[in-house]
PDB file of C-alpha atoms and ligand atoms in Angstrom:
ATOM      1  CA  MET P  67      75.844 129.293 101.415  1.00  0.00           C
ATOM      2  CA  LYS P  68      73.261 127.017 103.491  1.00  0.00           C
ATOM      3  CA  LEU P  69      75.035 125.208 106.033  1.00  0.00           C
ATOM      4  CA  LYS P  70      74.511 121.397 106.777  1.00  0.00           C
ATOM      5  CA  LYS P  71      74.041 120.477 110.342  1.00  0.00           C
ATOM      6  CA  HIS P  72      74.132 116.767 109.238  1.00  0.00           C
ATOM      7  CA  LEU P  73      77.849 117.448 108.458  1.00  0.00           C
ATOM      8  CA  GLY P  74      78.692 119.076 111.600  1.00  0.00           C
ATOM      9  CA  GLN P  75      79.378 122.437 109.830  1.00  0.00           C
ATOM     10  CA  HIS P  76      79.878 125.199 112.557  1.00  0.00           C
ATOM     11  CA  LEU P  77      82.286 127.604 111.061  1.00  0.00           C
ATOM     12  CA  LEU P  78      84.996 129.099 113.214  1.00  0.00           C
ATOM     13  CA  VAL P  79      84.445 132.846 112.567  1.00  0.00           C
ATOM     14  CA  ALA P  80      86.576 134.414 115.338  1.00  0.00           C
ATOM     15  CA  SER P  81      89.462 135.857 113.379  1.00  0.00           C
ATOM     16  CA  GLY P  82      91.696 136.277 117.067  1.00  0.00           C
ATOM     17  CA  VAL P  83      91.117 132.484 117.422  1.00  0.00           C
ATOM     18  CA  LEU P  84      92.132 131.396 113.954  1.00  0.00           C
ATOM     19  CA  ASP P  85      95.070 133.316 114.431  1.00  0.00           C
ATOM     20  CA  ARG P  86      95.838 130.984 117.439  1.00  0.00           C
ATOM     21  CA  ILE P  87      95.330 128.226 116.087  1.00  0.00           C
ATOM     22  CA  THR P  88      97.598 128.707 113.018  1.00  0.00           C
ATOM     23  CA  GLN P  89     100.631 129.447 115.243  1.00  0.00           C
ATOM     24  CA  LEU P  90      99.970 126.607 117.300  1.00  0.00           C
ATOM     25  CA  ILE P  91     100.163 124.089 114.159  1.00  0.00           C
ATOM     26  CA  ASP P  92     103.097 126.246 113.278  1.00  0.00           C
ATOM     27  CA  PRO P  93     103.369 125.405 109.544  1.00  0.00           C
ATOM     28  CA  LYS P  94     106.904 125.658 108.139  1.00  0.00           C
ATOM     29  CA  ASP P  95     109.261 125.379 105.286  1.00  0.00           C
ATOM     30  CA  GLY P  96     109.046 122.016 103.916  1.00  0.00           C
ATOM     31  CA  ASP P  97     105.964 120.916 105.634  1.00  0.00           C
ATOM     32  CA  ILE P  98     103.181 118.510 104.264  1.00  0.00           C
ATOM     33  CA  LEU P  99     100.243 119.611 105.786  1.00  0.00           C
ATOM     34  CA  VAL P 100      96.493 118.034 105.583  1.00  0.00           C
ATOM     35  CA  GLU P 101      93.617 119.842 106.590  1.00  0.00           C
ATOM     36  CA  ILE P 102      90.608 117.909 107.542  1.00  0.00           C
ATOM     37  CA  GLY P 103      87.188 119.678 106.891  1.00  0.00           C
ATOM     38  CA  PRO P 104      88.005 123.168 105.855  1.00  0.00           C
ATOM     39  CA  GLY P 105      84.559 124.125 104.761  1.00  0.00           C
ATOM     40  CA  THR P 106      84.812 127.312 103.786  1.00  0.00           C
ATOM     41  CA  GLY P 107      88.426 128.071 104.148  1.00  0.00           C
ATOM     42  CA  ASN P 108      88.386 130.282 107.362  1.00  0.00           C
ATOM     43  CA  LEU P 109      91.426 128.475 108.769  1.00  0.00           C
ATOM     44  CA  THR P 110      92.904 127.484 105.384  1.00  0.00           C
ATOM     45  CA  LYS P 111      93.323 131.398 104.151  1.00  0.00           C
ATOM     46  CA  LYS P 112      95.457 132.020 107.749  1.00  0.00           C
ATOM     47  CA  ILE P 113      97.416 128.924 106.784  1.00  0.00           C
ATOM     48  CA  LEU P 114      98.393 129.927 103.257  1.00  0.00           C
ATOM     49  CA  THR P 115      99.757 133.020 104.589  1.00  0.00           C
ATOM     50  CA  TYR P 116     102.824 130.601 106.145  1.00  0.00           C
ATOM     51  CA  PRO P 117     105.139 128.655 104.328  1.00  0.00           C
ATOM     52  CA  PHE P 118     105.002 124.908 103.546  1.00  0.00           C
ATOM     53  CA  LYS P 119     105.473 122.468 100.945  1.00  0.00           C
ATOM     54  CA  ALA P 120     101.788 121.391 100.121  1.00  0.00           C
ATOM     55  CA  LEU P 121      98.887 121.741 101.761  1.00  0.00           C
ATOM     56  CA  HIS P 122      95.933 118.878 101.541  1.00  0.00           C
ATOM     57  CA  LEU P 123      92.156 119.610 101.953  1.00  0.00           C
ATOM     58  CA  LEU P 124      89.872 116.766 103.054  1.00  0.00           C
ATOM     59  CA  GLU P 125      86.494 117.824 102.413  1.00  0.00           C
ATOM     60  CA  ILE P 126      83.056 115.678 101.869  1.00  0.00           C
ATOM     61  CA  ASP P 127      80.929 117.970 101.001  1.00  0.00           C
ATOM     62  CA  PRO P 128      80.627 118.725  97.149  1.00  0.00           C
ATOM     63  CA  ASP P 129      79.144 122.229  97.664  1.00  0.00           C
ATOM     64  CA  MET P 130      82.158 123.120  99.965  1.00  0.00           C
ATOM     65  CA  ILE P 131      84.414 121.732  97.429  1.00  0.00           C
ATOM     66  CA  ARG P 132      83.142 124.165  94.648  1.00  0.00           C
ATOM     67  CA  SER P 133      83.407 127.164  97.011  1.00  0.00           C
ATOM     68  CA  LEU P 134      87.081 126.204  97.848  1.00  0.00           C
ATOM     69  CA  LYS P 135      87.979 125.828  94.257  1.00  0.00           C
ATOM     70  CA  GLU P 136      86.819 129.081  93.455  1.00  0.00           C
ATOM     71  CA  ASN P 137      88.624 130.875  96.353  1.00  0.00           C
ATOM     72  CA  ILE P 138      91.836 129.229  96.920  1.00  0.00           C
ATOM     73  CA  LYS P 139      93.870 129.643  93.749  1.00  0.00           C
ATOM     74  CA  ASP P 140      97.405 128.487  95.771  1.00  0.00           C
ATOM     75  CA  PRO P 141      99.973 126.238  94.053  1.00  0.00           C
ATOM     76  CA  ARG P 142     100.598 124.551  96.658  1.00  0.00           C
ATOM     77  CA  VAL P 143      96.851 123.270  97.585  1.00  0.00           C
ATOM     78  CA  VAL P 144      95.329 120.166  96.526  1.00  0.00           C
ATOM     79  CA  ILE P 145      91.642 119.803  97.007  1.00  0.00           C
ATOM     80  CA  HIS P 146      90.328 116.130  97.848  1.00  0.00           C
ATOM     81  CA  GLU P 147      86.568 115.224  97.733  1.00  0.00           C
ATOM     82  CA  ALA P 148      86.830 112.696 100.359  1.00  0.00           C
ATOM     83  CA  ASP P 149      85.959 111.336 103.905  1.00  0.00           C
ATOM     84  CA  ALA P 150      88.174 111.502 106.624  1.00  0.00           C
ATOM     85  CA  VAL P 151      86.795 108.669 108.322  1.00  0.00           C
ATOM     86  CA  GLY P 152      88.733 105.563 106.659  1.00  0.00           C
ATOM     87  CA  PHE P 153      90.858 108.158 104.673  1.00  0.00           C
ATOM     88  CA  ASP P 154      94.328 106.339 103.675  1.00  0.00           C
ATOM     89  CA  PHE P 155      96.659 109.200 105.339  1.00  0.00           C
ATOM     90  CA  CYS P 156      99.970 107.349 104.151  1.00  0.00           C
ATOM     91  CA  SER P 157      98.612 107.883 100.545  1.00  0.00           C
ATOM     92  CA  LEU P 158      99.487 111.838 100.814  1.00  0.00           C
ATOM     93  CA  GLY P 159     103.012 110.953 102.223  1.00  0.00           C
ATOM     94  CA  GLU P 160     105.191 109.934 105.079  1.00  0.00           C
ATOM     95  CA  ASN P 161     105.499 112.997 107.464  1.00  0.00           C
ATOM     96  CA  LEU P 162     102.464 114.321 107.675  1.00  0.00           C
ATOM     97  CA  LYS P 163     100.917 117.491 109.872  1.00  0.00           C
ATOM     98  CA  VAL P 164      97.308 116.841 110.298  1.00  0.00           C
ATOM     99  CA  PHE P 165      94.698 119.745 111.463  1.00  0.00           C
ATOM    100  CA  GLY P 166      91.108 120.820 111.518  1.00  0.00           C
ATOM    101  CA  ASN P 167      88.252 122.206 113.279  1.00  0.00           C
ATOM    102  CA  LEU P 168      86.426 118.423 112.945  1.00  0.00           C
ATOM    103  CA  PRO P 169      83.135 117.701 112.368  1.00  0.00           C
ATOM    104  CA  TYR P 170      81.958 116.838 116.094  1.00  0.00           C
ATOM    105  CA  ASN P 171      79.843 114.035 114.773  1.00  0.00           C
ATOM    106  CA  VAL P 172      82.531 111.751 113.610  1.00  0.00           C
ATOM    107  CA  ALA P 173      85.365 113.422 115.211  1.00  0.00           C
ATOM    108  CA  SER P 174      85.860 110.333 117.346  1.00  0.00           C
ATOM    109  CA  LEU P 175      86.283 108.309 114.140  1.00  0.00           C
ATOM    110  CA  ILE P 176      88.607 111.064 112.704  1.00  0.00           C
ATOM    111  CA  VAL P 177      90.723 110.662 115.876  1.00  0.00           C
ATOM    112  CA  GLU P 178      90.739 106.863 115.954  1.00  0.00           C
ATOM    113  CA  ASN P 179      91.490 106.831 111.764  1.00  0.00           C
ATOM    114  CA  THR P 180      94.615 109.112 112.912  1.00  0.00           C
ATOM    115  CA  VAL P 181      95.807 106.371 114.917  1.00  0.00           C
ATOM    116  CA  PHE P 182      95.514 103.853 112.332  1.00  0.00           C
ATOM    117  CA  TYR P 183      98.088 105.681 110.026  1.00  0.00           C
ATOM    118  CA  HIS P 184     100.287 107.086 112.996  1.00  0.00           C
ATOM    119  CA  ARG P 185     102.923 105.469 111.109  1.00  0.00           C
ATOM    120  CA  CYS P 186     102.376 108.697 108.571  1.00  0.00           C
ATOM    121  CA  ILE P 187     101.562 111.421 111.296  1.00  0.00           C
ATOM    122  CA  PRO P 188     103.786 112.475 113.773  1.00  0.00           C
ATOM    123  CA  GLN P 189     101.574 115.452 114.934  1.00  0.00           C
ATOM    124  CA  ALA P 190      97.933 116.198 114.623  1.00  0.00           C
ATOM    125  CA  ILE P 191      95.980 119.230 116.258  1.00  0.00           C
ATOM    126  CA  TYR P 192      92.209 119.117 116.238  1.00  0.00           C
ATOM    127  CA  MET P 193      89.748 121.149 117.484  1.00  0.00           C
ATOM    128  CA  LEU P 194      86.452 118.553 118.640  1.00  0.00           C
ATOM    129  CA  GLN P 195      83.951 118.711 121.318  1.00  0.00           C
ATOM    130  CA  LYS P 196      85.183 119.831 124.833  1.00  0.00           C
ATOM    131  CA  GLU P 197      84.085 116.551 126.607  1.00  0.00           C
ATOM    132  CA  VAL P 198      85.365 114.499 124.150  1.00  0.00           C
ATOM    133  CA  ALA P 199      88.677 116.455 123.835  1.00  0.00           C
ATOM    134  CA  GLU P 200      88.935 116.249 127.891  1.00  0.00           C
ATOM    135  CA  LYS P 201      88.401 112.549 127.560  1.00  0.00           C
ATOM    136  CA  ILE P 202      90.792 111.637 124.918  1.00  0.00           C
ATOM    137  CA  GLN P 203      93.526 113.611 126.814  1.00  0.00           C
ATOM    138  CA  LYS P 204      92.723 111.725 130.157  1.00  0.00           C
ATOM    139  CA  GLY P 205      90.556 108.565 129.806  1.00  0.00           C
ATOM    140  CA  PRO P 206      88.854 106.642 130.867  1.00  0.00           C
ATOM    141  CA  SER P 207      87.882 105.117 127.450  1.00  0.00           C
ATOM    142  CA  TRP P 208      89.314 102.713 124.879  1.00  0.00           C
ATOM    143  CA  LEU P 209      89.833 105.168 122.420  1.00  0.00           C
ATOM    144  CA  SER P 210      91.768 107.486 125.158  1.00  0.00           C
ATOM    145  CA  THR P 211      94.371 104.588 125.606  1.00  0.00           C
ATOM    146  CA  PHE P 212      94.429 103.400 122.227  1.00  0.00           C
ATOM    147  CA  VAL P 213      95.578 107.425 121.182  1.00  0.00           C
ATOM    148  CA  ARG P 214      97.746 107.581 124.334  1.00  0.00           C
ATOM    149  CA  THR P 215      99.441 104.329 123.398  1.00  0.00           C
ATOM    150  CA  PHE P 216     101.055 106.196 120.357  1.00  0.00           C
ATOM    151  CA  TYR P 217     100.798 109.736 121.086  1.00  0.00           C
ATOM    152  CA  LYS P 218     101.551 112.145 123.817  1.00  0.00           C
ATOM    153  CA  VAL P 219      98.063 114.133 124.148  1.00  0.00           C
ATOM    154  CA  GLU P 220      97.948 117.716 125.088  1.00  0.00           C
ATOM    155  CA  TYR P 221      94.828 119.681 125.817  1.00  0.00           C
ATOM    156  CA  LEU P 222      95.679 123.371 124.304  1.00  0.00           C
ATOM    157  CA  MET P 223      92.736 125.515 124.920  1.00  0.00           C
ATOM    158  CA  SER P 224      88.629 125.686 125.096  1.00  0.00           C
ATOM    159  CA  ILE P 225      86.989 127.730 122.678  1.00  0.00           C
ATOM    160  CA  PRO P 226      83.615 129.186 123.756  1.00  0.00           C
ATOM    161  CA  SER P 227      80.441 128.390 121.319  1.00  0.00           C
ATOM    162  CA  ARG P 228      80.166 132.136 120.739  1.00  0.00           C
ATOM    163  CA  PHE P 229      83.140 132.150 118.052  1.00  0.00           C
ATOM    164  CA  PHE P 230      81.489 129.649 115.806  1.00  0.00           C
ATOM    165  CA  TYR P 231      78.812 130.192 113.248  1.00  0.00           C
ATOM    166  CA  PRO P 232      75.811 129.044 113.735  1.00  0.00           C
ATOM    167  CA  LYS P 233      76.745 128.585 117.239  1.00  0.00           C
ATOM    168  CA  PRO P 234      76.735 125.003 118.636  1.00  0.00           C
ATOM    169  CA  LYS P 235      75.483 123.597 121.622  1.00  0.00           C
ATOM    170  CA  VAL P 236      78.385 122.557 123.100  1.00  0.00           C
ATOM    171  CA  GLN P 237      81.877 123.977 123.875  1.00  0.00           C
ATOM    172  CA  SER P 238      85.120 123.143 121.976  1.00  0.00           C
ATOM    173  CA  GLY P 239      88.551 122.144 122.759  1.00  0.00           C
ATOM    174  CA  LEU P 240      91.755 121.911 121.282  1.00  0.00           C
ATOM    175  CA  ILE P 241      93.854 118.871 121.541  1.00  0.00           C
ATOM    176  CA  ARG P 242      97.809 118.233 120.181  1.00  0.00           C
ATOM    177  CA  LEU P 243      98.857 115.019 119.286  1.00  0.00           C
ATOM    178  CA  THR P 244     102.795 114.559 119.160  1.00  0.00           C
ATOM    179  CA  ARG P 245     103.747 110.974 118.142  1.00  0.00           C
ATOM    180  CA  LYS P 246     106.168 109.179 120.512  1.00  0.00           C
ATOM    181  CA  GLU P 247     109.486 108.353 119.926  1.00  0.00           C
ATOM    182  CA  ASP P 248     108.995 104.648 121.082  1.00  0.00           C
ATOM    183  CA  ALA P 249     105.462 104.013 119.601  1.00  0.00           C
ATOM    184  CA  PRO P 250     104.988 100.422 119.428  1.00  0.00           C
ATOM    185  CA  LYS P 251     104.725  98.013 116.687  1.00  0.00           C
ATOM    186  CA  VAL P 252     101.546  96.162 116.972  1.00  0.00           C
ATOM    187  CA  ASP P 253      98.696  94.981 114.733  1.00  0.00           C
ATOM    188  CA  LEU P 254      96.312  98.142 115.347  1.00  0.00           C
ATOM    189  CA  LYS P 255      93.040  96.277 114.403  1.00  0.00           C
ATOM    190  CA  ASP P 256      93.911  93.185 116.754  1.00  0.00           C
ATOM    191  CA  TYR P 257      95.037  95.775 119.611  1.00  0.00           C
ATOM    192  CA  LYS P 258      91.739  98.198 119.038  1.00  0.00           C
ATOM    193  CA  ASN P 259      89.802  95.101 119.717  1.00  0.00           C
ATOM    194  CA  PHE P 260      91.561  93.806 122.672  1.00  0.00           C
ATOM    195  CA  LEU P 261      91.041  97.467 124.057  1.00  0.00           C
ATOM    196  CA  THR P 262      87.093  97.566 123.360  1.00  0.00           C
ATOM    197  CA  ARG P 263      86.908  94.283 124.668  1.00  0.00           C
ATOM    198  CA  LEU P 264      88.216  95.160 128.027  1.00  0.00           C
ATOM    199  CA  TYR P 265      86.409  98.629 127.926  1.00  0.00           C
ATOM    200  CA  SER P 266      82.995  96.650 127.753  1.00  0.00           C
ATOM    201  CA  MET P 267      81.370  96.544 130.618  1.00  0.00           C
ATOM    202  CA  ARG P 268      84.338  98.647 132.186  1.00  0.00           C
ATOM    203  CA  ARG P 269      83.127  98.533 135.535  1.00  0.00           C
ATOM    204  CA  LYS P 270      83.563  94.612 135.874  1.00  0.00           C
ATOM    205  CA  ALA P 271      86.748  93.118 137.687  1.00  0.00           C
ATOM    206  CA  ILE P 272      89.655  92.746 135.138  1.00  0.00           C
ATOM    207  CA  LYS P 273      89.574  88.970 135.982  1.00  0.00           C
ATOM    208  CA  HIS P 274      86.626  88.574 133.869  1.00  0.00           C
ATOM    209  CA  LYS P 275      87.856  89.140 130.513  1.00  0.00           C
ATOM    210  CA  LEU P 276      91.537  88.110 131.339  1.00  0.00           C
ATOM    211  CA  PRO P 277      93.027  84.869 131.632  1.00  0.00           C
ATOM    212  CA  GLU P 278      94.398  83.799 135.169  1.00  0.00           C
ATOM    213  CA  GLU P 279      98.283  83.319 134.091  1.00  0.00           C
ATOM    214  CA  VAL P 280      98.223  86.795 132.604  1.00  0.00           C
ATOM    215  CA  LEU P 281      97.258  88.615 135.753  1.00  0.00           C
ATOM    216  CA  LEU P 282      99.818  86.204 137.584  1.00  0.00           C
ATOM    217  CA  GLU P 283     102.423  87.071 135.521  1.00  0.00           C
ATOM    218  CA  LEU P 284     101.977  90.765 135.722  1.00  0.00           C
ATOM    219  CA  SER P 285     100.919  90.557 139.432  1.00  0.00           C
ATOM    220  CA  ILE P 286      97.605  92.402 138.417  1.00  0.00           C
ATOM    221  CA  ASP P 287      95.251  92.518 141.081  1.00  0.00           C
ATOM    222  CA  PRO P 288      92.181  90.365 139.333  1.00  0.00           C
ATOM    223  CA  MET P 289      89.676  92.711 141.240  1.00  0.00           C
ATOM    224  CA  CYS P 290      90.872  95.772 139.600  1.00  0.00           C
ATOM    225  CA  ARG P 291      89.047  97.466 136.915  1.00  0.00           C
ATOM    226  CA  VAL P 292      90.582  98.241 133.384  1.00  0.00           C
ATOM    227  CA  GLU P 293      90.170 101.883 134.091  1.00  0.00           C
ATOM    228  CA  SER P 294      92.770 102.080 136.764  1.00  0.00           C
ATOM    229  CA  LEU P 295      95.171 100.537 134.508  1.00  0.00           C
ATOM    230  CA  ASP P 296      97.473 102.924 132.543  1.00  0.00           C
ATOM    231  CA  PRO P 297      98.179 102.805 128.671  1.00  0.00           C
ATOM    232  CA  GLU P 298     101.598 101.417 129.196  1.00  0.00           C
ATOM    233  CA  LYS P 299     100.558  98.670 131.541  1.00  0.00           C
ATOM    234  CA  LEU P 300      97.627  97.564 129.145  1.00  0.00           C
ATOM    235  CA  LEU P 301     100.252  97.424 126.060  1.00  0.00           C
ATOM    236  CA  LEU P 302     101.970  95.204 128.272  1.00  0.00           C
ATOM    237  CA  ILE P 303      99.171  93.221 128.930  1.00  0.00           C
ATOM    238  CA  TYR P 304      98.351  92.853 125.356  1.00  0.00           C
ATOM    239  CA  ASN P 305     101.684  91.743 124.424  1.00  0.00           C
ATOM    240  CA  ILE P 306     102.042  89.037 127.018  1.00  0.00           C
ATOM    241  CA  GLN P 307      98.649  87.564 126.055  1.00  0.00           C
ATOM    242  CA  GLN P 308      99.771  87.386 122.206  1.00  0.00           C
ATOM    243  CA  LYS P 309     102.560  85.614 123.918  1.00  0.00           C
ATOM    244  CA  VAL P 310     100.146  83.431 125.969  1.00  0.00           C
ATOM    245  CA  ARG P 311      98.274  82.973 122.660  1.00  0.00           C
ATOM    246  CA  GLY P 312     101.134  82.020 120.823  1.00  0.00           C
ATOM    247  CA  ASP P 313     102.509  79.434 123.250  1.00  0.00           C
ATOM    248  CA  LYS P 314      98.830  77.551 123.402  1.00  0.00           C
ATOM    249  CA  ARG P 315      98.949  77.344 119.356  1.00  0.00           C
TER     250      ARG P 315
HETATM  251  N1  SAH D 550      87.370 124.508 109.317  1.00  0.00           N
HETATM  252  C1  SAH D 550      85.919 124.823 108.976  1.00  0.00           C
HETATM  253  C2  SAH D 550      84.880 124.314 109.228  1.00  0.00           C
HETATM  254  C3  SAH D 550      84.519 123.058 110.479  1.00  0.00           C
HETATM  255  S1  SAH D 550      83.075 122.666 109.850  1.00  0.00           S
HETATM  256  C4  SAH D 550      86.323 126.280 109.764  1.00  0.00           C
HETATM  257  O1  SAH D 550      86.604 125.949 111.144  1.00  0.00           O
HETATM  258  O2  SAH D 550      85.510 127.046 109.798  1.00  0.00           O
HETATM  259  C5  SAH D 550      83.350 120.458 109.791  1.00  0.00           C
HETATM  260  C6  SAH D 550      83.734 120.591 108.544  1.00  0.00           C
HETATM  261  O3  SAH D 550      83.947 119.312 108.209  1.00  0.00           O
HETATM  262  C7  SAH D 550      82.495 120.893 107.053  1.00  0.00           C
HETATM  263  O4  SAH D 550      82.802 121.872 106.195  1.00  0.00           O
HETATM  264  C8  SAH D 550      81.932 119.509 106.659  1.00  0.00           C
HETATM  265  O5  SAH D 550      81.408 119.525 105.764  1.00  0.00           O
HETATM  266  C9  SAH D 550      83.052 118.588 106.758  1.00  0.00           C
HETATM  267  N2  SAH D 550      82.788 117.187 107.118  1.00  0.00           N
HETATM  268  C10 SAH D 550      81.705 116.567 107.515  1.00  0.00           C
HETATM  269  N3  SAH D 550      82.284 115.416 107.390  1.00  0.00           N
HETATM  270  C11 SAH D 550      83.090 115.101 106.758  1.00  0.00           C
HETATM  271  C12 SAH D 550      84.189 114.095 106.796  1.00  0.00           C
HETATM  272  N4  SAH D 550      83.667 112.837 106.887  1.00  0.00           N
HETATM  273  N5  SAH D 550      85.361 114.030 106.135  1.00  0.00           N
HETATM  274  C13 SAH D 550      85.721 115.401 105.742  1.00  0.00           C
HETATM  275  N6  SAH D 550      85.315 116.465 106.272  1.00  0.00           N
HETATM  276  C14 SAH D 550      83.836 116.499 106.783  1.00  0.00           C
END
């Protein structure tokens, strides 16, 4: 099959690495699994050797869909021709284990979408561009803060480009998101807007971005930058700001 660069089609072809990733995904009896971008099904076939209840495949490319339908005849598998960006995960169940070797051009958007549906996704294991994976785990970025408000993020391992076909220009990294027990209940769109606003021109002092009364209430140094504030603090700021806004109405 001819692989499509614009869809980020770099197939993971090293059997040993696929085995290791499958162990980390750790499919179990009763699990409802979701794979993003199964491609030709290299990882999928490894997963099929484990017990689980259902496996939903989300793939955007009709050519890949056709080959998956020909090659995978397991009654537990449901194939969806779908865009993982914006996909409504909660339509598949309430307790999903999501994973995938993500298409790198839209990997950040898929991670963002995972957060929007975190209510139904207690765990996700994603392979993405190494730099992006590291930045999601450590920050600073609005997306890292957004993810870490709801999930514990672990960097599991790096995967050199030689294990892929065709070989990508960048190294890859595997991360695991584990939903926090006390994931806060906030309006996700509004919270995202709050974070992107604070992180735009992130070197600017925080006093230019937040009302003085919020800074005073939390004793935040008005000269500090957003990147020095951890996700817990930013959530606190968000909640106080909501309250201040509410009081003014
Ligand atoms: N998991 C396979 C293929 C990874 S390549 C492997 O490891 O070998 C990324 C896959 O994601 C490709 O099959 C590509 O067609 C698919 N893809 C690209 N954009 C997508 C999107 N927005 N939604 C779902 N799948 C997408």
